[in-house]
Coordinates of N, CA and C in Angstrom, one line a residue:
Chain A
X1176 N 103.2 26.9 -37.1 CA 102.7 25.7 -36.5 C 101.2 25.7 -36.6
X1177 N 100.5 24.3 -36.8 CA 99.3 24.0 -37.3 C 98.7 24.0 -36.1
X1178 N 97.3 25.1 -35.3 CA 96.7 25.1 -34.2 C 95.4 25.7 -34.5
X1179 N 94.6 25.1 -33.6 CA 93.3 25.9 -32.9 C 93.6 25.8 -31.5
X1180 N 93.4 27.3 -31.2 CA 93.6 28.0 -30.5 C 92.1 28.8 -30.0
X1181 N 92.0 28.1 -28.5 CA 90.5 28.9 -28.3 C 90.7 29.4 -26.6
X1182 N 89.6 30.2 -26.7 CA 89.3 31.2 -25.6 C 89.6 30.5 -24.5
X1183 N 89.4 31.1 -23.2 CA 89.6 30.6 -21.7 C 88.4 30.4 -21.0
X1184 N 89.1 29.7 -20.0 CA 87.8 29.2 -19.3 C 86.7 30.4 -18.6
X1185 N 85.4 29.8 -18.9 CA 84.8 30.6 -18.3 C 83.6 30.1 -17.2
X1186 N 83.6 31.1 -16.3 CA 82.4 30.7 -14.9 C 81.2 31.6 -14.8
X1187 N 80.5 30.6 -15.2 CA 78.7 31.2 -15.4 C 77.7 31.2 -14.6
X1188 N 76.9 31.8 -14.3 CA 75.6 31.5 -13.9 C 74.5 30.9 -14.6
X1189 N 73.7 29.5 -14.0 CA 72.7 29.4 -14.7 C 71.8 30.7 -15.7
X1190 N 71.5 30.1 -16.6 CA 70.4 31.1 -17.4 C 71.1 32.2 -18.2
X1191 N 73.0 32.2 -18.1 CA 73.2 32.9 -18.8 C 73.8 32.7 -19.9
X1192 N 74.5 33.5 -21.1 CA 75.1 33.0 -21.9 C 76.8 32.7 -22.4
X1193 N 77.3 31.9 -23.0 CA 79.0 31.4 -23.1 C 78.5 31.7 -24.2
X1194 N 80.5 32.3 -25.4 CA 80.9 32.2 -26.4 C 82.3 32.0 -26.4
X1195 N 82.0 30.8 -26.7 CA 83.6 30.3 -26.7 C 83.9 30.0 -28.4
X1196 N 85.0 30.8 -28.8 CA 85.8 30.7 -29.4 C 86.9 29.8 -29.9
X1197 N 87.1 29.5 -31.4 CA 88.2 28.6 -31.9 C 88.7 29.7 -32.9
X1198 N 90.3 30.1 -32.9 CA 91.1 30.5 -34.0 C 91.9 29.5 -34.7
X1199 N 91.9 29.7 -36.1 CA 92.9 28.8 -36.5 C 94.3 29.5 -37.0
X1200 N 95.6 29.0 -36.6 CA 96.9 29.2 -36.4 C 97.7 28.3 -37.6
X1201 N 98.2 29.1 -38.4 CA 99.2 28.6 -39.2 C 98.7 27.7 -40.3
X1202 N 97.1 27.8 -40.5 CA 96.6 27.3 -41.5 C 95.4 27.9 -41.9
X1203 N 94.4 27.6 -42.9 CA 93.3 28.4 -43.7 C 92.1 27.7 -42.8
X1204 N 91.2 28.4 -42.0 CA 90.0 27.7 -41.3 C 89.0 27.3 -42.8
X1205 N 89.3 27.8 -43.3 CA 88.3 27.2 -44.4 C 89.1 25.7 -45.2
X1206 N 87.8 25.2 -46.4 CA 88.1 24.5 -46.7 C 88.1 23.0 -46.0
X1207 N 88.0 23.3 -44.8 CA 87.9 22.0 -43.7 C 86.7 21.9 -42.9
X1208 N 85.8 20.9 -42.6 CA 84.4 21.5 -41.7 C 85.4 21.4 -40.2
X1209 N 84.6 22.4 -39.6 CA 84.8 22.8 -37.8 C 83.7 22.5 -37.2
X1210 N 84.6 20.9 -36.2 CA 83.4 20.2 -36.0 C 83.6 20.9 -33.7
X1211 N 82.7 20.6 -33.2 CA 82.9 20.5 -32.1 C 82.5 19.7 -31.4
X1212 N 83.1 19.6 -30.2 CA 83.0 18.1 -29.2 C 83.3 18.8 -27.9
X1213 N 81.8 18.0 -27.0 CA 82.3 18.6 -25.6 C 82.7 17.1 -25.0
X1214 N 82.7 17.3 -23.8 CA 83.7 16.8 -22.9 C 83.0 16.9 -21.6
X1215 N 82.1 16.4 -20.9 CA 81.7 16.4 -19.4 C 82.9 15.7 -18.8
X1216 N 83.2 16.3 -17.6 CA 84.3 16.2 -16.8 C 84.0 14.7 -16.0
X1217 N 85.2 14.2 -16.3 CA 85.2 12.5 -16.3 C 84.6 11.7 -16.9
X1218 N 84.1 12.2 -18.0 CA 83.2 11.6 -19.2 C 83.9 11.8 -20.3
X1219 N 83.1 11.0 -21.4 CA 84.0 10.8 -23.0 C 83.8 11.5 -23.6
X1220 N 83.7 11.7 -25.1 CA 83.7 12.1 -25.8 C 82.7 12.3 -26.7
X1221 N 81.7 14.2 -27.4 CA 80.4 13.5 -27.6 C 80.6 14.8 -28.5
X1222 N 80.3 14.4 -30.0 CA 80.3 15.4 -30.8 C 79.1 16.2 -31.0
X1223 N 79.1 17.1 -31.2 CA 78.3 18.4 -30.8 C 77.1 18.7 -32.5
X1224 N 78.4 18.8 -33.3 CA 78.1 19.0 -35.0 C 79.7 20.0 -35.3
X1225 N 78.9 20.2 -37.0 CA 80.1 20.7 -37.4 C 79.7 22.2 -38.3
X1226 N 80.4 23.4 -38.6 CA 79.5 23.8 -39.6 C 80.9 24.1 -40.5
X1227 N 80.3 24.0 -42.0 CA 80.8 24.3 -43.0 C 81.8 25.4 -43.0
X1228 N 82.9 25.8 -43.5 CA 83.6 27.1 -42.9 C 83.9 27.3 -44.6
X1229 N 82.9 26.8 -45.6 CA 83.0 27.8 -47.0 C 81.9 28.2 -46.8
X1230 N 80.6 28.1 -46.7 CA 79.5 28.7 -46.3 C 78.8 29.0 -45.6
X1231 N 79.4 28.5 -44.3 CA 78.9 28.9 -42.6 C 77.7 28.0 -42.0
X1232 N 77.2 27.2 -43.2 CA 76.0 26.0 -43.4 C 76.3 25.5 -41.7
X1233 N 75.6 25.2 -40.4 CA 76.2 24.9 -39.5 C 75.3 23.2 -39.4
X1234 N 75.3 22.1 -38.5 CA 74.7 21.3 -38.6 C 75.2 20.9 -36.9
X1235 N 73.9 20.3 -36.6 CA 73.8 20.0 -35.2 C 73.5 18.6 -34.8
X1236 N 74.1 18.0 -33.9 CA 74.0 16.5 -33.3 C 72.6 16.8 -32.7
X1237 N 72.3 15.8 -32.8 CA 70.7 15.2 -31.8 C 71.1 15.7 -30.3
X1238 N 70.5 16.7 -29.8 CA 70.6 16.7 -28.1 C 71.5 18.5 -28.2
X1239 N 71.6 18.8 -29.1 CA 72.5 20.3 -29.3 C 71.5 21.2 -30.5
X1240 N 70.7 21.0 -30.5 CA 69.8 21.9 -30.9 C 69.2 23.3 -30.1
X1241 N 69.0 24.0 -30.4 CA 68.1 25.4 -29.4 C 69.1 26.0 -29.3
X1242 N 69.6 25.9 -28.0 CA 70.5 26.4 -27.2 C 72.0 26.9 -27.9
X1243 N 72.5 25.6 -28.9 CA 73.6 26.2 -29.1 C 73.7 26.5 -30.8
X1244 N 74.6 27.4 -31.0 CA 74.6 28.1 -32.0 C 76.4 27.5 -32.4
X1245 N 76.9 27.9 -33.6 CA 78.0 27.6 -34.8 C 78.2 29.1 -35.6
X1246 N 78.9 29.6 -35.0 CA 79.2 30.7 -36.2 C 80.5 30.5 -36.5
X1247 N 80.8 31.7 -37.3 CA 81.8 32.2 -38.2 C 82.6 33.6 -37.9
X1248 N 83.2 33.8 -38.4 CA 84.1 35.2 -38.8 C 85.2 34.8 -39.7
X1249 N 85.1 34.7 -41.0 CA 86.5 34.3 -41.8 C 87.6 35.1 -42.0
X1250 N 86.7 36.4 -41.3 CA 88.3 37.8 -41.5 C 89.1 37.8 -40.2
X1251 N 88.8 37.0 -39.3 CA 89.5 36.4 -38.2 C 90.0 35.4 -37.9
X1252 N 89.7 34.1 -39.3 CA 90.4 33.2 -38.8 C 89.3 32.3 -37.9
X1253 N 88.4 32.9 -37.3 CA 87.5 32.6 -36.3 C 86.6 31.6 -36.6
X1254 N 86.1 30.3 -35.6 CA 84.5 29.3 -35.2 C 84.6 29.8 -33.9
X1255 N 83.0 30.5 -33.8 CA 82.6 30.1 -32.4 C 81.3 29.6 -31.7
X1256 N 81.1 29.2 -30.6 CA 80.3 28.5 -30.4 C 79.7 28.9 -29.2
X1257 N 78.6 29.3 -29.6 CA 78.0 30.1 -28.5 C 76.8 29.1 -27.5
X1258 N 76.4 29.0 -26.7 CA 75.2 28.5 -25.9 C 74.6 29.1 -24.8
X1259 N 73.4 29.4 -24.7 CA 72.5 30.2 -24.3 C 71.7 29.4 -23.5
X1260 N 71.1 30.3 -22.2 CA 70.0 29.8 -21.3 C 71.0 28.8 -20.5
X1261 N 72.5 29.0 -20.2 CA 73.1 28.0 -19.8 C 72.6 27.1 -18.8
X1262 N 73.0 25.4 -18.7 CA 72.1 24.8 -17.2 C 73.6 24.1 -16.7
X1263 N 73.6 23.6 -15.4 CA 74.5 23.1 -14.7 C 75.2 21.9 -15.6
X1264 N 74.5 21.2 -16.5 CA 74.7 20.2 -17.1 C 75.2 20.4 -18.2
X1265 N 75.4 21.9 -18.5 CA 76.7 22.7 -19.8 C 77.5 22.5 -19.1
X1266 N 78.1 22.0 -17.8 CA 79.5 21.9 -17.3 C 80.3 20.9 -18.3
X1267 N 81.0 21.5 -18.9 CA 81.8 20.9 -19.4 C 83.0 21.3 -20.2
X1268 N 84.3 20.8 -21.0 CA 85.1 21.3 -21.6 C 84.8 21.4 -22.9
X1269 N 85.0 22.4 -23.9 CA 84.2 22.2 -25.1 C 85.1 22.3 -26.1
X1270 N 85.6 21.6 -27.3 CA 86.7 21.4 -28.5 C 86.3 21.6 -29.7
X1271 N 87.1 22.3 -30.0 CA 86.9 22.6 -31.9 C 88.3 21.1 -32.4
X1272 N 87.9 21.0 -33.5 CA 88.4 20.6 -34.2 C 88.3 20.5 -35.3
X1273 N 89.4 19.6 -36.2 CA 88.8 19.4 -37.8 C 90.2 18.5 -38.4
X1274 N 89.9 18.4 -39.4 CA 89.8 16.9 -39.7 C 91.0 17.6 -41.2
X1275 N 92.0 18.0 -41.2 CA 92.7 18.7 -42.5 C 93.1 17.4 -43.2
X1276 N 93.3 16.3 -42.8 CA 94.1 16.0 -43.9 C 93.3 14.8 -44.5
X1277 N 91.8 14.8 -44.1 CA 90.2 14.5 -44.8 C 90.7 13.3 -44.6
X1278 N 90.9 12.7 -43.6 CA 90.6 11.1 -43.2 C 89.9 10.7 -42.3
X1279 N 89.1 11.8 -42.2 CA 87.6 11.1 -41.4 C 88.0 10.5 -39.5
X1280 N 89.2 11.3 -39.1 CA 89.6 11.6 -37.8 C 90.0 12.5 -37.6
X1281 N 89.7 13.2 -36.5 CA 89.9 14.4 -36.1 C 91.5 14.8 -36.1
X1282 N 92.4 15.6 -36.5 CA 93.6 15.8 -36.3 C 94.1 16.7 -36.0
X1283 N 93.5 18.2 -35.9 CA 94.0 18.6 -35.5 C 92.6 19.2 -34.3
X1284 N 93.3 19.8 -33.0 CA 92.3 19.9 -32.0 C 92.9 21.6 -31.3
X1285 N 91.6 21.9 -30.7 CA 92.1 23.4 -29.9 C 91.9 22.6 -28.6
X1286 N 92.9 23.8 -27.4 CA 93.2 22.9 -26.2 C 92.1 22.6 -25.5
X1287 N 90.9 23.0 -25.9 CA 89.5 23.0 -25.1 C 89.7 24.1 -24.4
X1288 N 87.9 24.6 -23.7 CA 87.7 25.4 -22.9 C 86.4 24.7 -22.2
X1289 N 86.9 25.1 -20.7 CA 86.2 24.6 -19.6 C 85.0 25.9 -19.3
X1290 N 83.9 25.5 -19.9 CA 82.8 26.2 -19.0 C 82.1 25.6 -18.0
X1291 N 82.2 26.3 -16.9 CA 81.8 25.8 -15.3 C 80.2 26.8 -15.3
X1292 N 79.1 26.3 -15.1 CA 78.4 26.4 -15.3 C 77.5 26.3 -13.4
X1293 N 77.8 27.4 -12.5 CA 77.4 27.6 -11.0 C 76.8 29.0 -10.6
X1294 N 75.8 28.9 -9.7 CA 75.2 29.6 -9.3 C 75.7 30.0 -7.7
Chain B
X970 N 71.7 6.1 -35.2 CA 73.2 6.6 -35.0 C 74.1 5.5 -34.8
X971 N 75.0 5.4 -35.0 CA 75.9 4.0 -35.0 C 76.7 4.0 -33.5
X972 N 76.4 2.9 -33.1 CA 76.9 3.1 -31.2 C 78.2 2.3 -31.5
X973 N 78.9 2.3 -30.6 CA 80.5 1.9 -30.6 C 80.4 1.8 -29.2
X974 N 80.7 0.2 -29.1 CA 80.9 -0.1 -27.6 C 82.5 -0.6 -27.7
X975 N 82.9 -0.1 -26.4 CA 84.7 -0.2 -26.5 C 84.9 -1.1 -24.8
X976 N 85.9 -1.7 -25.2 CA 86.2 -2.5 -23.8 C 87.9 -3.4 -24.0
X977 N 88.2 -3.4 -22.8 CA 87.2 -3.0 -21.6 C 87.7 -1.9 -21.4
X978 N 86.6 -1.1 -19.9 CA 86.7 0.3 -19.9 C 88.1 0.8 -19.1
X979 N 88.4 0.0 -18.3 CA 90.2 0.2 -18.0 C 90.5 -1.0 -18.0
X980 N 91.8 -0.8 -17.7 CA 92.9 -2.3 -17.7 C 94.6 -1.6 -16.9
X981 N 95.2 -2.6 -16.1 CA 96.5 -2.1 -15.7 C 97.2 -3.2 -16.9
X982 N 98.2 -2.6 -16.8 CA 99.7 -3.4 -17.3 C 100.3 -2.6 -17.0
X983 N 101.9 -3.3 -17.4 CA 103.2 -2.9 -17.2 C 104.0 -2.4 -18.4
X984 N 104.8 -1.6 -18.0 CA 105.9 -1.1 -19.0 C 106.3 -2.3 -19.8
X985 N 106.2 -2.4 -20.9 CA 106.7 -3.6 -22.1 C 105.7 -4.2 -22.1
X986 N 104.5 -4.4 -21.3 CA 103.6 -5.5 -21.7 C 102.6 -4.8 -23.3
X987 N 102.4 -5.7 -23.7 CA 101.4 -5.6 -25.0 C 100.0 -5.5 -24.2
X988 N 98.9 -4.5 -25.0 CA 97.6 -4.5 -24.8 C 96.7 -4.6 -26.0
X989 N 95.4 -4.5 -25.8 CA 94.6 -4.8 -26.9 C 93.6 -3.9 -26.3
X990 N 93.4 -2.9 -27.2 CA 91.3 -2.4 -26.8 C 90.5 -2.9 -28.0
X991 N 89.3 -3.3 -28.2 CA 88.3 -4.1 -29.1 C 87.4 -2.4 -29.1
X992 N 86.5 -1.9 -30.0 CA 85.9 -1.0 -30.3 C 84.7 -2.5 -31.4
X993 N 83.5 -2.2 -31.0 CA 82.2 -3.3 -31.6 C 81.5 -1.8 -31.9
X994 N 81.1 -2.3 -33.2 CA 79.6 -1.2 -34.1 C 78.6 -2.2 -33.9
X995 N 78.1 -1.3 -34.1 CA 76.5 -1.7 -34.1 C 75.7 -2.0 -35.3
X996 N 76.8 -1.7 -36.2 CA 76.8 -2.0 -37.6 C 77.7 -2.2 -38.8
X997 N 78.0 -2.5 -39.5 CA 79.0 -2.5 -40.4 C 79.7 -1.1 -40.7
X998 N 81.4 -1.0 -40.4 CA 81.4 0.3 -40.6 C 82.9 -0.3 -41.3
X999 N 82.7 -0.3 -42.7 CA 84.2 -1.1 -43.3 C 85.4 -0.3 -43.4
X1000 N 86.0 -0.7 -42.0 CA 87.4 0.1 -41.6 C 87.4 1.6 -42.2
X1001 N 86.3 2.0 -41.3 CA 86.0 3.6 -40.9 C 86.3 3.8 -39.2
X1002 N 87.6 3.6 -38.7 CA 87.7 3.5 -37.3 C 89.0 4.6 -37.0
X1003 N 88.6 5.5 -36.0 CA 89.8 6.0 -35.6 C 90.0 6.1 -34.3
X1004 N 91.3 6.4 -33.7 CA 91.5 6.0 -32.7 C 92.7 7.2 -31.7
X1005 N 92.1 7.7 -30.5 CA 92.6 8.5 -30.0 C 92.9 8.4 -28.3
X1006 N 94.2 8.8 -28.6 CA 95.0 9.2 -26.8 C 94.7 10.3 -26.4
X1007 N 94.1 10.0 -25.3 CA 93.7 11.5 -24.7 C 94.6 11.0 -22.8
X1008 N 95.3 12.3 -22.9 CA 96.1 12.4 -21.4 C 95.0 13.6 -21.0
X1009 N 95.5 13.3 -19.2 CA 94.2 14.3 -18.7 C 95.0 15.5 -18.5
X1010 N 93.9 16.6 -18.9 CA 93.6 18.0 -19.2 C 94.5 18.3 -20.3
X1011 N 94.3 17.9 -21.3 CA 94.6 17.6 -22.3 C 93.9 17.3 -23.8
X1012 N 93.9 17.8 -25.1 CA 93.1 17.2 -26.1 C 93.4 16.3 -26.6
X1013 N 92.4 14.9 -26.8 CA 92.3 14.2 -27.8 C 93.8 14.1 -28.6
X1014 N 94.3 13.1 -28.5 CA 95.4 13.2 -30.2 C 95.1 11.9 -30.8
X1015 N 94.9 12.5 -32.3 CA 94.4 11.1 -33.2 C 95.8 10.1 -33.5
X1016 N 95.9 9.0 -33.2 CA 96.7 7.9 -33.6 C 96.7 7.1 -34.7
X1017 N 95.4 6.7 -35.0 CA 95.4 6.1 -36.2 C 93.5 6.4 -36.8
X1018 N 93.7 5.9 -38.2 CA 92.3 6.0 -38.7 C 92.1 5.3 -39.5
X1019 N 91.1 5.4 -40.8 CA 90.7 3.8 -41.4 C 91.2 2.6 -40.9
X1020 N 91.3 2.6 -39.8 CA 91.1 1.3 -38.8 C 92.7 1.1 -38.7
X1021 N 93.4 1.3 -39.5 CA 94.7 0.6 -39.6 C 95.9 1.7 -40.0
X1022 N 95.6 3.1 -40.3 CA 96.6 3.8 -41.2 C 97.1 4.9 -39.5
X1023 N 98.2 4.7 -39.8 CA 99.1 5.4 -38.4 C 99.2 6.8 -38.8
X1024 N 98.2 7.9 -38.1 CA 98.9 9.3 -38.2 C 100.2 9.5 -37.7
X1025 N 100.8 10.9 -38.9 CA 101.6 11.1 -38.8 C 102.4 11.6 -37.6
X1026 N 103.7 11.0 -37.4 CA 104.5 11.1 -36.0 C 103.9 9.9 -35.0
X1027 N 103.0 9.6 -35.4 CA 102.6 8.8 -34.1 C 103.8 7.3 -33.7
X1028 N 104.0 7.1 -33.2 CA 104.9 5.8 -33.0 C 104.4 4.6 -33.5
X1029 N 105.3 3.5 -33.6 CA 104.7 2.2 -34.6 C 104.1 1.1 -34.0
X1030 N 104.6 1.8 -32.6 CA 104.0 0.7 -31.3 C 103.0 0.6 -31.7
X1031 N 102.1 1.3 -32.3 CA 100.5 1.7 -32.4 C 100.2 1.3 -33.3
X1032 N 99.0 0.3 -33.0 CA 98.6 -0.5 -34.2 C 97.2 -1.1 -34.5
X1033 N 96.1 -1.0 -35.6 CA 95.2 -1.3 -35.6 C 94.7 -2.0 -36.6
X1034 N 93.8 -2.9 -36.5 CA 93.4 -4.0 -37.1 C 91.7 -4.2 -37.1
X1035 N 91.2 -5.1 -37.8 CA 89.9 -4.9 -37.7 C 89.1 -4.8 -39.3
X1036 N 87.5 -5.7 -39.5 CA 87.0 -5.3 -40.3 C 85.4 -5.5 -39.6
X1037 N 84.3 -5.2 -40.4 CA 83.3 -5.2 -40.3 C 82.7 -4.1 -39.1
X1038 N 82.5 -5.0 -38.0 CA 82.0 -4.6 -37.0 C 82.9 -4.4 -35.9
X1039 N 84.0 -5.3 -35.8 CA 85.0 -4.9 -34.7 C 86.4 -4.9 -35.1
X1040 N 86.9 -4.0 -33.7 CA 88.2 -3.2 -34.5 C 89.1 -3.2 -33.0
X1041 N 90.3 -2.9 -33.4 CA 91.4 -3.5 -32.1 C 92.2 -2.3 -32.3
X1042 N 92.9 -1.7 -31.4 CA 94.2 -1.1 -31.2 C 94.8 -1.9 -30.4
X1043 N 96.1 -2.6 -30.7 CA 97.2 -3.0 -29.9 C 98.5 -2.0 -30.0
X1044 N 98.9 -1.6 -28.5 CA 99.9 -1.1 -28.4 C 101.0 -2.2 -27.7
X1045 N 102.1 -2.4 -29.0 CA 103.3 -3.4 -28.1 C 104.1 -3.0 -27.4
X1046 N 104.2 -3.4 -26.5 CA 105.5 -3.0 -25.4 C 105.3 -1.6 -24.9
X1047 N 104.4 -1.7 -24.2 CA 103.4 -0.2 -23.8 C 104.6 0.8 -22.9
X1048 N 105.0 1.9 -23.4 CA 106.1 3.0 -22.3 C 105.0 4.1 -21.8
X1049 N 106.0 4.2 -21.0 CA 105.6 4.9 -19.7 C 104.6 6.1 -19.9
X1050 N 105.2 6.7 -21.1 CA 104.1 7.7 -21.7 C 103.2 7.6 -22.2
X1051 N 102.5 5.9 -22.6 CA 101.6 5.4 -23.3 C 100.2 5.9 -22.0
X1052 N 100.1 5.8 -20.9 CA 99.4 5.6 -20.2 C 98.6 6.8 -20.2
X1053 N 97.0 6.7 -20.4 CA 96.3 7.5 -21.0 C 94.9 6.5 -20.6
X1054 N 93.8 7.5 -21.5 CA 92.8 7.2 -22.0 C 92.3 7.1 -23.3
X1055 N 91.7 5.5 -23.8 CA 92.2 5.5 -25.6 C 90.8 5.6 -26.2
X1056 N 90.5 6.3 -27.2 CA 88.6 6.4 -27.5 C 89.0 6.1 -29.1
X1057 N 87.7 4.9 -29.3 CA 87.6 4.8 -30.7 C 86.6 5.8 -31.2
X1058 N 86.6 6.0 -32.5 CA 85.7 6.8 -33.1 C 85.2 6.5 -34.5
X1059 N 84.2 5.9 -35.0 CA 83.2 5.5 -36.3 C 83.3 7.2 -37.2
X1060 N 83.7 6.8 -38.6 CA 83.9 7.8 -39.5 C 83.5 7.2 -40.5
X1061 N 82.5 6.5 -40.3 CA 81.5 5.7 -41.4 C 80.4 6.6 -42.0
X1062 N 79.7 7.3 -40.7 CA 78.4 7.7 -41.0 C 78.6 8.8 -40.0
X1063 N 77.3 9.8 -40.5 CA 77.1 10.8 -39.8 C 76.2 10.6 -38.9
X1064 N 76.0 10.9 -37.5 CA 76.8 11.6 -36.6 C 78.0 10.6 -36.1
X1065 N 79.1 11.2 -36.3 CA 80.5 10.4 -35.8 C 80.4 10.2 -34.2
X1066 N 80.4 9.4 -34.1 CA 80.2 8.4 -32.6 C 81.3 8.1 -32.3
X1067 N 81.5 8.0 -30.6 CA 82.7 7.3 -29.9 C 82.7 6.6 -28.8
X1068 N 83.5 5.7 -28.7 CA 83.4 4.6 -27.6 C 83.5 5.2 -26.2
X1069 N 83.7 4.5 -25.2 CA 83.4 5.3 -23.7 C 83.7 5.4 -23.4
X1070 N 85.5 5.0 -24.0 CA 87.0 5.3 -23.5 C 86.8 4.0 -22.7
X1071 N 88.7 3.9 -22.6 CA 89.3 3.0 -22.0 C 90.5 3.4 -21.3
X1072 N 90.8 3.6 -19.8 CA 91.8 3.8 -19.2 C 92.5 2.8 -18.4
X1073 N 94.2 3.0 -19.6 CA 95.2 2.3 -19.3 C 95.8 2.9 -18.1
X1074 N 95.8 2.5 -16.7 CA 97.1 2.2 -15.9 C 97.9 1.5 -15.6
X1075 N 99.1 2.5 -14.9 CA 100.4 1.4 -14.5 C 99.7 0.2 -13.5
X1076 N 100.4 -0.8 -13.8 CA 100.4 -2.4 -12.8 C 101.5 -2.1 -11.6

């Protein structure tokens, strides 16, 4: 079965750091960019960036710079998405996804992970 | 960045009634539109894309139309499991943008 499959929720203190993780399940993470999208709680939808999973090239939306990082691990299967100096306003659910069957909509998705972000 | 205004932001109906959401660019995006059900605590599932092509499994209720600048999803004869939250999304240009969502409830 075709999945991303990511880490659990996690509860932070300001100023520290989250790594949330996407595995890919029953397919090749590569070959597809791994884009992500967070999710503020009762809010929409706001793409983050994506990075390349042949070269690890990562690229960043306007407002997701500094703080958050796009890596890799290909011998795992693995995107993760790390963010540092956390602030209350990282409250949110955060999604991998990617786009396999290259039509320019997201199709396939991991269930999200809620970082709660309290002091 | 290409803004995508979607409306309206909710609406009630009823089981069988037909609906319409409208998704407006801000610029020409020639049927680069996709379109997603999101139930709560739950991800995103894509329903359709190039404005009009039905991902796979999705039901036929589900239907989208549109060129230029604005773009429609009609779902006919809306079931019980339709009830959600629907977000357009521009796959024209980079950075891929999405509307503000629209939540369908029961009447």
């Amino acid at each position: 079965q075709v999945q991303l499959l990511q880490s659990g929720s996690e509860l932070k203190k300001p100023g520290a750091s989250v790594k949330v993780s996407c595995k890919a399940s029953g397919h090749s993470l590569t070959n597809y960019g791994l884009n992500w999208v967070r999710q503020v709680p009762g809010r929409g939808l706001e793409w983050m960036g994506w990075i390349n999973t042949n070269n690890g090239y990562p690229t960043y939306a306007q407002g997701f710079t500094g703080r958050f990082v796009f890596s890799l691990d290909t011998s795992v299967s693995s995107a993760y998405l790390q963010i540092s100096g956390l602030k209350a306003e990282d409250t949110a659910v955060y999604y991998c996804a990617n786009d396999r069957g290259r039509t320019g909509g997201f199709d396939t998705w991991g269930q999200g992970t809620l970082v709660l972000v309290s002091s | 960045d290409i803004q995508m205004t979607q409306s309206p932001s909710s609406l009630s109906a009823s089981v069988g009634d037909s609906v319409t959401i409208t998704c407006r660019a801000s610029q020409a995006i020639p049927n680069s539109v996709a379109w997603y059900q999101q139930k709560p605590g739950t991800a995103p599932k894509l329903l359709l894309y190039g404005a009009t092509r039905l991902q796979s499994g999705v039901p036929s209720r589900f239907s989208g139309s549109g060129s230029g600048t604005e773009y429609t999803l009609t779902i006919s004869s809306l079931q019980p499991e339709d009830f959600a939250t629907f977000y357009c999304q521009q796959h024209y240009s980079s950075p891929p943008t999405f509307g503000q969502g629209t939540k369908v409830e029961i009447k």
